[in-house]
Amino acid sequence: MTMNDHLLCAPATSKWPIAMLSITTALVLTSGCRVIPLHHPPKSGKPAATVKFRIGHQYRPRDTLPFAARFVSQPILTSLLTIDGRSLPYRPVQSGVTATWTRVKPGWRTFAIQSSYRQSYSVQVRQVYYETRDKPCMKYQCSTQYFKGHSQYRCGYKSSTCPKQVRRERLVWQTRTRYLGGCSAHLTVAMYDGATYLLTYSFLAPKTCQLICHRQVFQPDRSFRLIPCRYVKK
């Protein structure tokens, strides 16, 4: 692993197949850890296409809580943008639109955006624990007794105290995280050297999102028009 990679670790208690772990780059597909490398644009002077991203998260989940729970955090949006499996860091905006851009090598490139909302809350749960208490008991003991110059070794049960584990219960606050909905979309697009593309992502509701590609064609007066990408694979 290098400084240009991200180490992503998912909690073992993940209850959905895609768990988001950081605002800019974290998305984990399974429990455990895996490395997602960063996207690197072509070097200056090399063939490249320009790709602009317009990423909108129009959906915002309601922050209702289970009965008798209390807030730890408001709903948190996490998202991951990848190009051919390499992450392009950006900062998603809740209930809003953000933009970023990069350059890519010409040819077929696969773009994917995956987003989700999570929320932490606390609930009271019953916890069992044990305390050590001294209780009266009878112990078998042996001792030497002296009487009028004579000694006698005797054994028998005598009153004493013994440590004993006593079961107790108490209510404790436990923090939990719940999944509030997510979505993912991807496109594979043929990129041409020198061309400019606009990819628009809209997250409208859980499992309802889309990723659309347009080519940005500039006019002599520097205005432009958007033309749907011709070569696209879903």
CSV table of C-alpha atoms in Angstrom, one decimal:
chain,number,residue,atom,x,y,z
A,1,MET,CA,0.0,0.0,0.0
A,2,THR,CA,1.3,3.5,-0.9
A,3,MET,CA,0.3,7.0,0.0
A,4,ASN,CA,-1.7,7.2,-3.2
A,5,ASP,CA,-4.0,4.4,-2.1
A,6,HIS,CA,-6.9,4.2,0.4
A,7,LEU,CA,-7.2,1.4,2.9
A,8,LEU,CA,-10.9,0.7,3.5
A,9,CYS,CA,-12.2,-1.4,6.4
A,10,ALA,CA,-15.8,-2.4,6.9
A,11,PRO,CA,-17.3,-3.2,10.3
A,12,ALA,CA,-18.3,-6.8,10.8
A,13,THR,CA,-21.8,-5.7,11.6
A,14,SER,CA,-22.6,-4.2,8.2
A,15,LYS,CA,-26.2,-5.0,7.3
A,16,TRP,CA,-26.1,-4.1,3.6
A,17,PRO,CA,-23.8,-5.0,0.8
A,18,ILE,CA,-22.2,-1.6,0.3
A,19,ALA,CA,-21.0,0.1,3.5
A,20,MET,CA,-19.7,3.7,3.2
A,21,LEU,CA,-16.9,4.7,5.5
A,22,SER,CA,-15.6,8.1,4.5
A,23,ILE,CA,-17.0,11.2,3.0
A,24,THR,CA,-14.6,11.4,0.0
A,25,THR,CA,-13.4,8.0,-1.0
A,26,ALA,CA,-14.7,5.2,1.3
A,27,LEU,CA,-16.9,2.5,0.0
A,28,VAL,CA,-16.5,-1.1,1.2
A,29,LEU,CA,-18.1,-4.1,-0.6
A,30,THR,CA,-17.5,-6.8,2.0
A,31,SER,CA,-16.3,-7.1,5.6
A,32,GLY,CA,-12.6,-6.8,6.0
A,33,CYS,CA,-10.2,-4.4,4.3
A,34,ARG,CA,-9.3,-3.7,0.8
A,35,VAL,CA,-7.2,-1.0,-1.0
A,36,ILE,CA,-8.8,1.3,-3.6
A,37,PRO,CA,-6.1,3.1,-5.7
A,38,LEU,CA,-6.5,6.7,-6.7
A,39,HIS,CA,-7.2,7.9,-10.2
A,40,HIS,CA,-4.3,9.6,-11.9
A,41,PRO,CA,-5.0,11.7,-15.0
A,42,PRO,CA,-2.7,11.4,-18.0
A,43,LYS,CA,0.4,13.5,-17.9
A,44,SER,CA,0.5,16.9,-19.7
A,45,GLY,CA,1.0,16.4,-23.4
A,46,LYS,CA,-0.4,12.9,-23.5
A,47,PRO,CA,-3.7,12.1,-25.3
A,48,ALA,CA,-6.6,12.8,-22.9
A,49,ALA,CA,-10.3,13.6,-22.7
A,50,THR,CA,-11.8,16.0,-20.1
A,51,VAL,CA,-14.6,14.7,-17.9
A,52,LYS,CA,-16.7,17.0,-15.8
A,53,PHE,CA,-19.0,15.6,-13.1
A,54,ARG,CA,-22.2,17.2,-11.8
A,55,ILE,CA,-23.2,15.1,-8.7
A,56,GLY,CA,-26.5,15.8,-7.1
A,57,HIS,CA,-28.0,14.2,-3.9
A,58,GLN,CA,-31.6,15.4,-4.0
A,59,TYR,CA,-32.8,12.8,-1.5
A,60,ARG,CA,-32.5,13.4,2.2
A,61,PRO,CA,-33.7,10.8,4.6
A,62,ARG,CA,-36.0,11.6,7.5
A,63,ASP,CA,-34.2,11.6,10.9
A,64,THR,CA,-36.8,9.6,12.8
A,65,LEU,CA,-35.5,7.3,15.5
A,66,PRO,CA,-36.5,3.9,16.9
A,67,PHE,CA,-38.6,4.0,20.1
A,68,ALA,CA,-36.7,5.3,23.2
A,69,ALA,CA,-33.6,6.0,21.2
A,70,ARG,CA,-31.6,9.2,21.2
A,71,PHE,CA,-29.5,10.9,18.5
A,72,VAL,CA,-25.7,10.5,18.2
A,73,SER,CA,-25.5,12.0,14.7
A,74,GLN,CA,-27.7,13.4,12.0
A,75,PRO,CA,-28.0,11.4,8.8
A,76,ILE,CA,-24.5,11.3,7.2
A,77,LEU,CA,-24.0,11.1,3.4
A,78,THR,CA,-21.0,9.1,2.1
A,79,SER,CA,-20.2,8.6,-1.5
A,80,LEU,CA,-17.5,7.1,-3.8
A,81,LEU,CA,-16.7,8.1,-7.4
A,82,THR,CA,-14.5,5.7,-9.4
A,83,ILE,CA,-13.0,5.7,-12.8
A,84,ASP,CA,-12.1,2.2,-14.0
A,85,GLY,CA,-12.1,1.1,-10.3
A,86,ARG,CA,-9.9,4.0,-9.2
A,87,SER,CA,-11.3,6.6,-6.8
A,88,LEU,CA,-11.6,10.3,-7.6
A,89,PRO,CA,-12.0,12.1,-4.3
A,90,TYR,CA,-14.7,14.7,-4.0
A,91,ARG,CA,-16.9,16.1,-1.3
A,92,PRO,CA,-20.6,15.2,-1.6
A,93,VAL,CA,-23.3,17.7,-0.6
A,94,GLN,CA,-26.4,16.7,1.2
A,95,SER,CA,-29.6,17.9,-0.6
A,96,GLY,CA,-27.5,19.7,-3.1
A,97,VAL,CA,-25.2,19.5,-6.1
A,98,THR,CA,-21.4,19.5,-6.2
A,99,ALA,CA,-19.0,19.4,-9.2
A,100,THR,CA,-15.5,18.1,-10.0
A,101,TRP,CA,-13.5,17.2,-13.0
A,102,THR,CA,-10.5,15.3,-14.3
A,103,ARG,CA,-8.7,14.0,-17.4
A,104,VAL,CA,-8.8,10.4,-18.6
A,105,LYS,CA,-7.1,8.3,-21.2
A,106,PRO,CA,-9.0,7.9,-24.5
A,107,GLY,CA,-10.9,4.7,-25.0
A,108,TRP,CA,-13.6,2.8,-23.1
A,109,ARG,CA,-13.7,4.2,-19.5
A,110,THR,CA,-16.1,2.9,-16.8
A,111,PHE,CA,-17.5,5.5,-14.3
A,112,ALA,CA,-19.3,4.5,-11.2
A,113,ILE,CA,-20.9,6.6,-8.3
A,114,GLN,CA,-22.2,5.0,-5.2
A,115,SER,CA,-23.9,6.8,-2.3
A,116,SER,CA,-25.6,6.1,1.0
A,117,TYR,CA,-26.9,7.6,4.1
A,118,ARG,CA,-26.2,6.3,7.6
A,119,GLN,CA,-27.1,7.5,11.1
A,120,SER,CA,-25.8,6.7,14.6
A,121,TYR,CA,-28.1,6.5,17.5
A,122,SER,CA,-28.1,5.2,21.1
A,123,VAL,CA,-30.5,2.8,22.8
A,124,GLN,CA,-30.7,1.4,26.3
A,125,VAL,CA,-30.0,-2.3,26.5
A,126,ARG,CA,-30.0,-4.7,29.4
A,127,GLN,CA,-26.5,-5.8,30.4
A,128,VAL,CA,-25.6,-8.8,32.6
A,129,TYR,CA,-22.5,-8.5,34.8
A,130,TYR,CA,-21.2,-10.3,37.9
A,131,GLU,CA,-20.0,-8.9,41.2
A,132,THR,CA,-17.8,-10.7,43.8
A,133,ARG,CA,-19.4,-10.8,47.2
A,134,ASP,CA,-18.3,-12.4,50.5
A,135,LYS,CA,-20.9,-14.9,51.7
A,136,PRO,CA,-21.1,-17.0,54.9
A,137,CYS,CA,-20.0,-20.5,54.3
A,138,MET,CA,-18.6,-23.6,56.0
A,139,LYS,CA,-15.0,-24.5,55.2
A,140,TYR,CA,-13.2,-27.8,56.0
A,141,GLN,CA,-10.1,-26.7,58.0
A,142,CYS,CA,-7.4,-28.4,60.0
A,143,SER,CA,-5.5,-26.9,62.8
A,144,THR,CA,-3.3,-27.8,65.8
A,145,GLN,CA,-4.8,-27.1,69.2
A,146,TYR,CA,-2.9,-26.8,72.5
A,147,PHE,CA,-4.5,-27.6,75.9
A,148,LYS,CA,-2.6,-28.0,79.2
A,149,GLY,CA,0.7,-28.6,77.5
A,150,HIS,CA,-0.6,-31.1,75.0
A,151,SER,CA,-1.2,-30.5,71.3
A,152,GLN,CA,-3.9,-32.2,69.2
A,153,TYR,CA,-4.3,-32.0,65.4
A,154,ARG,CA,-8.0,-31.7,64.5
A,155,CYS,CA,-10.0,-31.2,61.2
A,156,GLY,CA,-13.6,-30.3,60.6
A,157,TYR,CA,-16.0,-27.8,59.1
A,158,LYS,CA,-15.9,-24.3,60.5
A,159,SER,CA,-17.9,-21.1,59.8
A,160,SER,CA,-16.1,-18.7,57.4
A,161,THR,CA,-16.7,-16.4,54.5
A,162,CYS,CA,-16.3,-17.3,50.8
A,163,PRO,CA,-16.1,-15.1,47.7
A,164,LYS,CA,-19.1,-15.7,45.4
A,165,GLN,CA,-20.0,-14.4,41.9
A,166,VAL,CA,-23.4,-12.7,42.1
A,167,ARG,CA,-25.4,-12.1,38.8
A,168,ARG,CA,-26.5,-8.5,38.3
A,169,GLU,CA,-28.3,-6.6,35.5
A,170,ARG,CA,-28.2,-2.9,34.5
A,171,LEU,CA,-29.3,-0.7,31.7
A,172,VAL,CA,-26.5,0.8,29.5
A,173,TRP,CA,-26.5,3.1,26.5
A,174,GLN,CA,-25.3,1.3,23.3
A,175,THR,CA,-24.4,3.1,20.1
A,176,ARG,CA,-25.7,1.6,16.9
A,177,THR,CA,-25.6,2.6,13.2
A,178,ARG,CA,-28.5,2.1,10.8
A,179,TYR,CA,-28.6,2.3,7.0
A,180,LEU,CA,-31.0,4.9,5.6
A,181,GLY,CA,-30.8,4.1,1.9
A,182,GLY,CA,-28.3,4.2,-0.9
A,183,CYS,CA,-27.9,3.8,-4.6
A,184,SER,CA,-25.3,3.2,-7.2
A,185,ALA,CA,-25.0,3.8,-11.0
A,186,HIS,CA,-22.4,3.2,-13.6
A,187,LEU,CA,-21.6,3.8,-17.3
A,188,THR,CA,-19.0,2.7,-19.7
A,189,VAL,CA,-18.3,5.4,-22.2
A,190,ALA,CA,-16.0,5.7,-25.3
A,191,MET,CA,-13.8,8.7,-24.6
A,192,TYR,CA,-12.1,10.6,-27.5
A,193,ASP,CA,-8.8,12.5,-27.3
A,194,GLY,CA,-9.5,16.3,-26.9
A,195,ALA,CA,-13.2,15.9,-26.3
A,196,THR,CA,-15.1,17.2,-23.2
A,197,TYR,CA,-17.8,15.2,-21.5
A,198,LEU,CA,-20.3,16.0,-18.7
A,199,LEU,CA,-21.5,13.1,-16.5
A,200,THR,CA,-24.5,14.0,-14.4
A,201,TYR,CA,-25.4,11.8,-11.4
A,202,SER,CA,-28.8,12.2,-9.6
A,203,PHE,CA,-29.7,10.4,-6.3
A,204,LEU,CA,-33.4,10.8,-6.1
A,205,ALA,CA,-34.4,8.1,-3.6
A,206,PRO,CA,-33.0,4.8,-2.2
A,207,LYS,CA,-32.3,2.5,-5.2
A,208,THR,CA,-33.4,5.3,-7.5
A,209,CYS,CA,-30.5,7.1,-9.2
A,210,GLN,CA,-29.1,7.7,-12.6
A,211,LEU,CA,-25.8,8.6,-14.4
A,212,ILE,CA,-26.2,10.3,-17.7
A,213,CYS,CA,-23.4,11.2,-20.2
A,214,HIS,CA,-23.3,14.2,-22.6
A,215,ARG,CA,-20.6,15.5,-24.8
A,216,GLN,CA,-19.9,19.2,-24.5
A,217,VAL,CA,-19.5,20.8,-27.9
A,218,PHE,CA,-18.1,24.3,-28.0
A,219,GLN,CA,-19.2,26.9,-30.6
A,220,PRO,CA,-17.0,29.6,-32.1
A,221,ASP,CA,-18.4,32.2,-29.7
A,222,ARG,CA,-17.3,29.9,-26.8
A,223,SER,CA,-20.9,28.9,-26.0
A,224,PHE,CA,-21.6,25.2,-26.0
A,225,ARG,CA,-24.3,22.6,-26.5
A,226,LEU,CA,-24.7,19.2,-24.9
A,227,ILE,CA,-25.1,16.2,-27.1
A,228,PRO,CA,-25.9,12.7,-25.6
A,229,CYS,CA,-22.9,10.4,-25.7
A,230,ARG,CA,-23.0,8.2,-28.7
A,231,TYR,CA,-21.1,5.2,-27.5
A,232,VAL,CA,-22.3,4.1,-24.1
A,233,LYS,CA,-22.6,0.7,-22.3
A,234,LYS,CA,-24.7,0.3,-19.2
